[in-house]
Short mmCIF file of C-alpha atoms and ligand atoms in Angstrom, two decimals:
data_model
loop_
_atom_site.label_atom_id
_atom_site.label_comp_id
_atom_site.label_asym_id
_atom_site.label_seq_id
_atom_site.Cartn_x
_atom_site.Cartn_y
_atom_site.Cartn_z
CA MET A 11 -40.70 -9.61 -28.47
CA PRO A 12 -43.04 -7.56 -26.28
CA GLU A 13 -44.35 -4.37 -27.83
CA ILE A 14 -42.47 -1.22 -26.76
CA ASP A 15 -44.72 1.25 -24.96
CA PRO A 16 -43.37 4.70 -25.96
CA ARG A 17 -44.48 6.37 -22.71
CA ALA A 18 -42.81 3.72 -20.58
CA LEU A 19 -39.72 3.94 -22.79
CA ARG A 20 -39.57 7.72 -22.43
CA SER A 21 -39.81 7.37 -18.67
CA ALA A 22 -37.10 4.67 -18.62
CA PHE A 23 -34.83 6.90 -20.75
CA GLY A 24 -35.58 9.68 -18.24
CA SER A 25 -33.97 7.71 -15.42
CA PHE A 26 -30.58 8.52 -16.99
CA LEU A 27 -29.20 11.58 -15.18
CA THR A 28 -28.04 14.27 -17.59
CA GLY A 29 -27.02 17.90 -17.73
CA VAL A 30 -28.98 20.49 -19.67
CA THR A 31 -27.73 22.34 -22.76
CA VAL A 32 -29.04 25.00 -25.11
CA VAL A 33 -28.18 24.29 -28.75
CA THR A 34 -28.05 27.34 -31.00
CA THR A 35 -27.46 28.30 -34.59
CA LYS A 36 -28.27 31.05 -37.08
CA ASP A 37 -30.25 30.63 -40.29
CA GLU A 38 -29.28 32.05 -43.68
CA ALA A 39 -31.02 35.33 -42.89
CA GLY A 40 -28.95 35.64 -39.69
CA VAL A 41 -31.91 34.87 -37.39
CA PRO A 42 -30.81 32.97 -34.25
CA HIS A 43 -32.53 29.68 -33.28
CA GLY A 44 -32.12 27.60 -30.17
CA PHE A 45 -33.64 24.75 -28.19
CA THR A 46 -33.01 23.06 -24.85
CA ALA A 47 -31.41 19.63 -25.18
CA ASN A 48 -30.26 16.95 -22.80
CA SER A 49 -29.28 14.58 -25.60
CA PHE A 50 -25.76 16.05 -25.54
CA ALA A 51 -22.76 13.72 -25.37
CA SER A 52 -19.06 14.16 -25.73
CA VAL A 53 -17.84 11.79 -28.45
CA SER A 54 -14.15 12.16 -29.32
CA LEU A 55 -11.07 14.11 -28.22
CA ASP A 56 -9.10 13.63 -31.43
CA PRO A 57 -10.69 14.97 -33.49
CA PRO A 58 -12.79 16.89 -30.92
CA LEU A 59 -16.37 15.79 -31.51
CA LEU A 60 -19.65 16.08 -29.67
CA LEU A 61 -23.21 15.22 -30.50
CA VAL A 62 -26.69 16.40 -29.83
CA CYS A 63 -30.02 15.08 -31.15
CA PRO A 64 -32.51 17.62 -32.55
CA GLY A 65 -36.03 16.21 -32.84
CA LYS A 66 -37.92 16.39 -36.12
CA PHE A 67 -40.76 18.04 -34.20
CA LEU A 68 -38.70 21.19 -33.57
CA SER A 69 -39.97 24.28 -35.36
CA SER A 70 -36.30 25.00 -36.14
CA PHE A 71 -35.54 21.43 -37.24
CA SER A 72 -34.77 22.26 -40.90
CA VAL A 73 -32.37 25.00 -39.78
CA PHE A 74 -30.41 22.63 -37.51
CA GLU A 75 -30.50 19.80 -40.04
CA SER A 76 -28.78 21.96 -42.65
CA CYS A 77 -26.64 24.25 -40.50
CA GLY A 78 -22.90 24.45 -41.12
CA ALA A 79 -22.15 25.71 -37.61
CA PHE A 80 -23.83 25.45 -34.24
CA SER A 81 -23.01 25.96 -30.58
CA VAL A 82 -23.81 24.13 -27.37
CA SER A 83 -24.07 25.98 -24.06
CA VAL A 84 -23.96 23.69 -21.01
CA LEU A 85 -26.26 25.39 -18.50
CA ALA A 86 -24.94 26.12 -15.02
CA GLU A 87 -26.76 25.52 -11.76
CA GLY A 88 -29.36 28.26 -11.36
CA GLN A 89 -30.10 28.51 -15.10
CA GLU A 90 -33.39 26.58 -14.97
CA ASP A 91 -35.14 29.67 -16.36
CA VAL A 92 -32.91 29.66 -19.45
CA SER A 93 -33.76 26.01 -19.98
CA THR A 94 -37.47 26.76 -19.69
CA VAL A 95 -37.24 29.59 -22.22
CA PHE A 96 -35.47 27.40 -24.78
CA ALA A 97 -37.82 24.50 -24.16
CA GLY A 98 -41.06 26.32 -24.71
CA PHE A 99 -41.10 30.11 -24.97
CA GLU A 100 -42.92 30.89 -28.17
CA GLY A 101 -41.65 34.41 -28.93
CA ASP A 102 -38.08 35.54 -29.51
CA ARG A 103 -36.21 33.30 -27.05
CA PHE A 104 -33.06 35.39 -27.41
CA SER A 105 -34.84 38.47 -26.07
CA GLN A 106 -35.42 36.58 -22.80
CA VAL A 107 -31.82 35.69 -21.87
CA ALA A 108 -28.35 37.24 -21.91
CA TRP A 109 -26.24 35.89 -24.76
CA SER A 110 -23.14 36.66 -26.82
CA SER A 111 -21.89 35.73 -30.28
CA ASP A 112 -19.06 33.23 -30.56
CA GLY A 113 -16.24 33.29 -33.14
CA GLN A 114 -18.59 31.82 -35.77
CA GLY A 115 -21.25 34.44 -35.09
CA VAL A 116 -23.50 31.86 -33.40
CA PRO A 117 -25.19 32.87 -30.11
CA THR A 118 -24.06 31.27 -26.85
CA VAL A 119 -25.78 31.65 -23.49
CA ASP A 120 -24.02 33.99 -21.02
CA GLY A 121 -23.24 32.46 -17.64
CA ALA A 122 -23.17 28.89 -18.99
CA ALA A 123 -20.84 26.38 -17.33
CA ALA A 124 -19.24 25.67 -20.73
CA THR A 125 -19.79 26.56 -24.38
CA PHE A 126 -18.70 24.64 -27.45
CA SER A 127 -18.65 26.21 -30.91
CA CYS A 128 -18.89 23.56 -33.59
CA ARG A 129 -18.65 23.06 -37.33
CA THR A 130 -21.15 20.47 -38.45
CA HIS A 131 -19.21 17.22 -38.85
CA LYS A 132 -22.00 14.84 -39.81
CA VAL A 133 -25.77 14.53 -39.70
CA ILE A 134 -27.10 11.03 -39.06
CA GLU A 135 -30.71 10.09 -39.65
CA ALA A 136 -32.12 8.57 -36.45
CA GLY A 137 -35.85 7.86 -36.32
CA ASP A 138 -37.79 10.84 -35.01
CA HIS A 139 -34.51 12.70 -34.29
CA ILE A 140 -31.22 13.25 -36.10
CA VAL A 141 -27.78 12.91 -34.57
CA LEU A 142 -25.95 16.17 -35.16
CA LEU A 143 -22.22 15.59 -34.79
CA GLY A 144 -20.13 18.71 -34.37
CA GLU A 145 -16.40 19.29 -34.52
CA VAL A 146 -15.43 21.65 -31.71
CA VAL A 147 -13.57 24.66 -33.12
CA GLU A 148 -13.60 26.77 -29.96
CA PHE A 149 -14.74 26.21 -26.38
CA SER A 150 -14.74 27.80 -22.96
CA SER A 151 -15.42 26.46 -19.50
CA THR A 152 -15.97 28.41 -16.28
CA GLY A 153 -15.64 25.60 -13.74
CA GLN A 154 -19.17 26.22 -12.47
CA ARG A 155 -21.34 23.20 -11.72
CA GLY A 156 -23.71 22.17 -14.48
CA LEU A 157 -27.45 22.04 -13.94
CA GLY A 158 -28.72 18.47 -13.55
CA TYR A 159 -31.81 16.85 -15.03
CA ALA A 160 -33.44 13.49 -14.25
CA ALA A 161 -36.94 12.06 -14.50
CA GLY A 162 -38.36 15.33 -15.79
CA GLN A 163 -36.90 17.48 -13.01
CA TYR A 164 -33.92 19.72 -12.50
CA PHE A 165 -31.47 19.10 -9.71
CA SER A 166 -28.44 20.98 -8.41
CA LEU A 167 -25.62 18.97 -6.90
CA GLY A 168 -24.23 22.11 -5.24
CA LEU A 169 -27.46 22.86 -3.36
CA GLU A 170 -28.00 19.25 -2.45
CA ARG A 171 -24.46 18.85 -1.10
CA ALA A 172 -24.78 22.08 0.87
CA ALA A 173 -28.04 20.88 2.44
CA ALA A 174 -26.51 17.52 3.33
CA ALA A 175 -23.43 19.21 4.80
CA ALA A 176 -25.38 21.62 7.04
CA PRO A 177 -24.04 21.10 10.58
CA VAL A 178 -26.18 18.42 12.16
CA SER A 179 -26.15 19.96 15.63
CA ARG A 180 -27.73 23.17 14.31
CA ARG A 181 -30.28 21.39 12.24
CA GLU A 182 -33.73 20.62 13.56
CA VAL A 183 -35.84 18.21 11.56
CA LEU A 184 -39.55 18.87 11.81
CA ALA A 185 -42.64 17.30 10.34
CA GLY A 186 -46.03 18.93 10.23
CA ALA A 187 -49.52 18.60 8.86
CA ILE A 188 -51.84 21.10 7.22
CA ILE A 189 -55.02 19.62 8.62
CA GLU A 190 -58.16 20.49 6.72
CA ARG A 191 -61.80 20.26 7.78
CA ASP A 192 -64.82 21.85 6.06
CA GLY A 193 -62.88 24.61 4.28
CA SER A 194 -60.73 25.46 7.31
CA VAL A 195 -57.23 24.49 8.38
CA LEU A 196 -56.01 23.77 11.88
CA LEU A 197 -53.36 26.27 12.99
CA GLU A 198 -51.71 27.05 16.27
CA GLN A 199 -50.65 30.49 17.38
CA THR A 200 -47.05 30.88 18.52
CA GLU A 201 -45.16 33.95 19.72
CA SER A 202 -43.97 34.63 16.19
CA GLY A 203 -47.29 33.95 14.48
CA TRP A 204 -49.58 31.21 13.16
CA ARG A 205 -48.38 27.88 11.84
CA PRO A 206 -49.76 24.39 11.23
CA LEU A 207 -49.25 21.66 13.84
CA GLN A 208 -45.72 20.34 13.78
CA LEU A 209 -43.45 17.97 15.60
CA ASN A 210 -39.68 18.02 16.18
CA LEU A 211 -38.57 14.59 15.05
CA GLU A 212 -35.42 14.62 17.23
CA GLY A 213 -33.69 11.92 15.29
CA ARG A 214 -36.75 9.73 14.80
CA THR A 215 -37.13 8.31 11.30
CA HIS A 216 -40.29 7.17 9.45
CA VAL A 217 -41.51 10.76 9.25
CA ARG A 218 -45.03 9.98 8.07
CA ARG A 219 -45.68 7.25 10.65
CA THR A 220 -44.14 9.23 13.51
CA LEU A 221 -46.26 12.29 12.69
CA SER A 222 -49.40 10.25 12.33
CA GLU A 223 -48.84 8.49 15.68
CA TYR A 224 -48.06 11.82 17.36
CA LEU A 225 -51.28 13.40 16.12
CA SER A 226 -53.36 10.40 17.18
CA ALA A 227 -51.77 10.46 20.62
CA ALA A 228 -52.53 14.20 20.86
CA GLY A 229 -56.22 13.41 20.23
CA MET A 230 -56.16 14.57 16.63
CA PRO A 231 -56.34 11.50 14.37
CA VAL A 232 -55.97 12.47 10.71
CA ILE A 233 -55.80 10.91 7.29
CA LEU A 234 -52.31 11.91 6.24
CA GLY A 235 -52.12 12.74 2.52
CA LYS A 236 -49.35 13.66 0.12
CA ALA A 237 -46.32 15.73 1.05
CA PHE A 238 -47.13 19.39 0.34
CA SER A 239 -43.90 21.19 1.13
CA ILE A 240 -40.35 20.09 1.89
CA PHE A 241 -38.03 22.93 2.73
CA GLU A 242 -34.93 24.04 4.50
CA ASP A 243 -35.24 27.18 6.63
CA ARG A 244 -31.58 28.19 6.52
CA LYS A 245 -32.04 31.10 8.92
CA ARG A 246 -33.38 28.74 11.59
CA GLY A 247 -31.27 25.78 10.59
CA ALA A 248 -34.39 23.65 10.30
CA HIS A 249 -35.72 21.18 7.79
CA TYR A 250 -39.49 20.84 7.42
CA THR A 251 -41.73 18.29 5.75
CA TYR A 252 -45.40 19.25 5.72
CA PHE A 253 -48.14 16.89 4.66
CA HIS A 254 -51.65 17.53 3.56
CA ALA A 255 -54.11 15.95 6.00
CA LEU A 256 -57.85 15.57 6.48
CA ALA A 257 -59.21 15.76 10.02
CA GLU A 258 -61.34 12.90 11.25
CA THR A 259 -62.62 14.78 14.30
CA ASP A 260 -62.77 18.26 15.79
CA ALA A 261 -59.56 19.45 17.41
CA PRO A 262 -59.25 18.85 21.16
CA VAL A 263 -59.11 22.01 23.27
CA GLY A 264 -55.64 23.56 23.32
CA LEU A 265 -54.52 22.00 20.05
CA GLY A 266 -54.89 24.97 17.76
CA GLU A 267 -57.86 26.48 16.07
CA TYR A 268 -59.63 25.97 12.76
CA VAL A 269 -59.18 29.04 10.53
CA PRO A 270 -61.24 29.39 7.34
CA ILE A 271 -58.96 29.04 4.32
CA ALA A 272 -60.40 32.28 2.93
CA ALA A 273 -59.05 34.09 6.02
CA LEU A 274 -55.46 32.85 5.63
CA PRO A 275 -54.26 35.99 3.77
CA THR A 276 -55.15 38.12 6.82
CA LEU A 277 -52.94 36.20 9.30
CA THR A 278 -49.38 36.81 10.45
CA PHE A 279 -47.41 33.59 10.16
CA ALA A 280 -44.54 32.22 12.20
CA SER A 281 -42.07 32.69 9.31
CA GLU A 282 -41.85 33.82 5.70
CA ALA A 283 -41.72 30.19 4.65
CA HIS A 284 -44.95 29.38 6.53
CA ALA A 285 -46.64 32.42 4.97
CA ALA A 286 -45.59 31.40 1.46
CA MET A 287 -46.66 27.80 2.07
CA LEU A 288 -50.13 28.72 3.32
CA ALA A 289 -50.63 31.32 0.57
CA ARG A 290 -50.00 28.56 -1.99
CA TYR A 291 -52.30 26.24 -0.04
CA ALA A 292 -55.14 28.78 -0.20
CA LEU A 293 -54.61 29.20 -3.94
CA GLU A 294 -54.40 25.49 -4.72
CA PHE A 295 -57.38 24.75 -2.46
CA GLU A 296 -59.56 26.47 -5.07
CA THR A 297 -58.84 23.74 -7.64
CA ARG A 298 -57.82 21.06 -5.15
CA ASN A 299 -54.76 20.43 -7.26
CA PHE A 300 -52.10 20.36 -4.55
CA ALA A 301 -48.51 20.41 -5.77
CA LEU A 302 -45.28 19.71 -3.88
CA TYR A 303 -42.75 22.46 -3.08
CA VAL A 304 -39.12 21.48 -2.59
CA GLY A 305 -36.63 24.21 -1.74
CA ASP A 306 -35.66 26.60 1.00
CA GLU A 307 -37.40 29.52 2.70
CA SER A 308 -37.10 31.76 -0.36
CA ASP A 309 -36.45 29.68 -3.44
CA GLY A 310 -37.47 26.28 -4.74
CA ASP A 311 -39.37 24.25 -7.30
CA ILE A 312 -43.04 23.41 -7.38
CA HIS A 313 -43.64 19.88 -8.60
CA ASP A 314 -47.14 19.44 -9.86
CA LEU A 315 -47.26 15.67 -9.65
CA GLU A 316 -50.35 15.47 -11.85
CA ASN A 317 -49.45 18.02 -14.52
CA GLY A 318 -45.64 18.16 -14.50
CA SER A 319 -43.32 20.70 -12.84
CA ARG A 320 -44.28 24.39 -12.81
C1 LIG B 404 -34.47 19.20 -20.21
C2 LIG B 404 -34.95 19.15 -21.63
C3 LIG B 404 -34.22 18.44 -22.57
C4 LIG B 404 -34.61 18.41 -23.91
N1 LIG B 404 -33.85 17.73 -24.81
C5 LIG B 404 -34.18 17.75 -26.12
C6 LIG B 404 -33.34 17.13 -27.08
O1 LIG B 404 -32.32 16.55 -26.77
N2 LIG B 404 -33.72 17.19 -28.38
C7 LIG B 404 -34.86 17.84 -28.77
O2 LIG B 404 -35.13 17.88 -29.97
N3 LIG B 404 -35.67 18.44 -27.88
C8 LIG B 404 -35.35 18.42 -26.56
N4 LIG B 404 -36.14 19.05 -25.65
C9 LIG B 404 -37.38 19.68 -26.11
C10 LIG B 404 -37.10 20.99 -26.81
O3 LIG B 404 -36.31 21.87 -26.05
C11 LIG B 404 -38.41 21.71 -27.15
O4 LIG B 404 -39.27 20.79 -27.77
C12 LIG B 404 -38.14 22.82 -28.09
O5 LIG B 404 -37.49 23.90 -27.49
C13 LIG B 404 -39.41 23.31 -28.72
O6 LIG B 404 -39.03 24.26 -29.67
P1 LIG B 404 -40.01 24.74 -30.79
O7 LIG B 404 -41.19 25.36 -30.07
O8 LIG B 404 -39.21 25.75 -31.57
O9 LIG B 404 -40.40 23.54 -31.61
C14 LIG B 404 -35.78 19.10 -24.32
C15 LIG B 404 -36.52 19.81 -23.36
C16 LIG B 404 -36.10 19.85 -22.04
C17 LIG B 404 -36.90 20.63 -21.03
#
């Protein structure tokens, strides 16, 4: 048998798409405890059973291992912040979110897609975790969509479906490059303000190759790097993918102007989304740790591919 590499195993487990829950209980002194868990599963309808797996590493492990009652709140789309609090906030997590007490006096997260109040049915020893089986004594469900989680990142089916369903005729698909050379970036000035070079793909696929060929043909060969920002500008009905790029030559006349990165905060940009993107670029340029933004013009996630999501 080949040896099991725990990191590879964790990553393989992570390919299973799950929801996100917050598991809560109260200790003997009445102090609430809670942690984020995606190890939730429904188990049985008759009797009504569910399970969740608290890790032995949890600071609240002994409380969950011996609790007589606990609750599970299934987080709704948009509750990423609640998940983050219950996955890592080191102070009083319950001071950071809105919550209520259920019929057993156990906290449940307000605004959750569903909550299940359980009596502990069984605790099963399971390696570095336990399996905590609960008998559901009370539950509620709002019909909201649950928040999704896969491969270390949150996803929202609602948002993704809405993006896919945006009327195609009103949707421009653009690709652009933030081209860097000696501490400056190449920008062009438009009527509405500055922006990096971009191209309307007009139905062409192979975004990276098309952009690269376009820039070469325009006399601006670049080394195209990682994607830096992928966003939907809903006001314009446009979808943008911007790449990081290094210039191989000076820019030909008429193809924009190199602006020192330090001067970016003084410019007026073509849109809010461009301003936010270049503000992040200027900040990340200081450490050269460029992350990837995925979202829309006002809200999204920053995926730091080297250090995990922010
Ligand atoms: C999406 C997600 C799912 C998680 N699932 C579990 C889980 O099923 N079991 C578990 O013990 N920890 C899980 N964790 C980690 C705990 O939430 C985290 O280690 C815990 O809140 C730390 O609490 P502590 O500081 O009190 O030890 C998960 C974290 C995230 C972000």
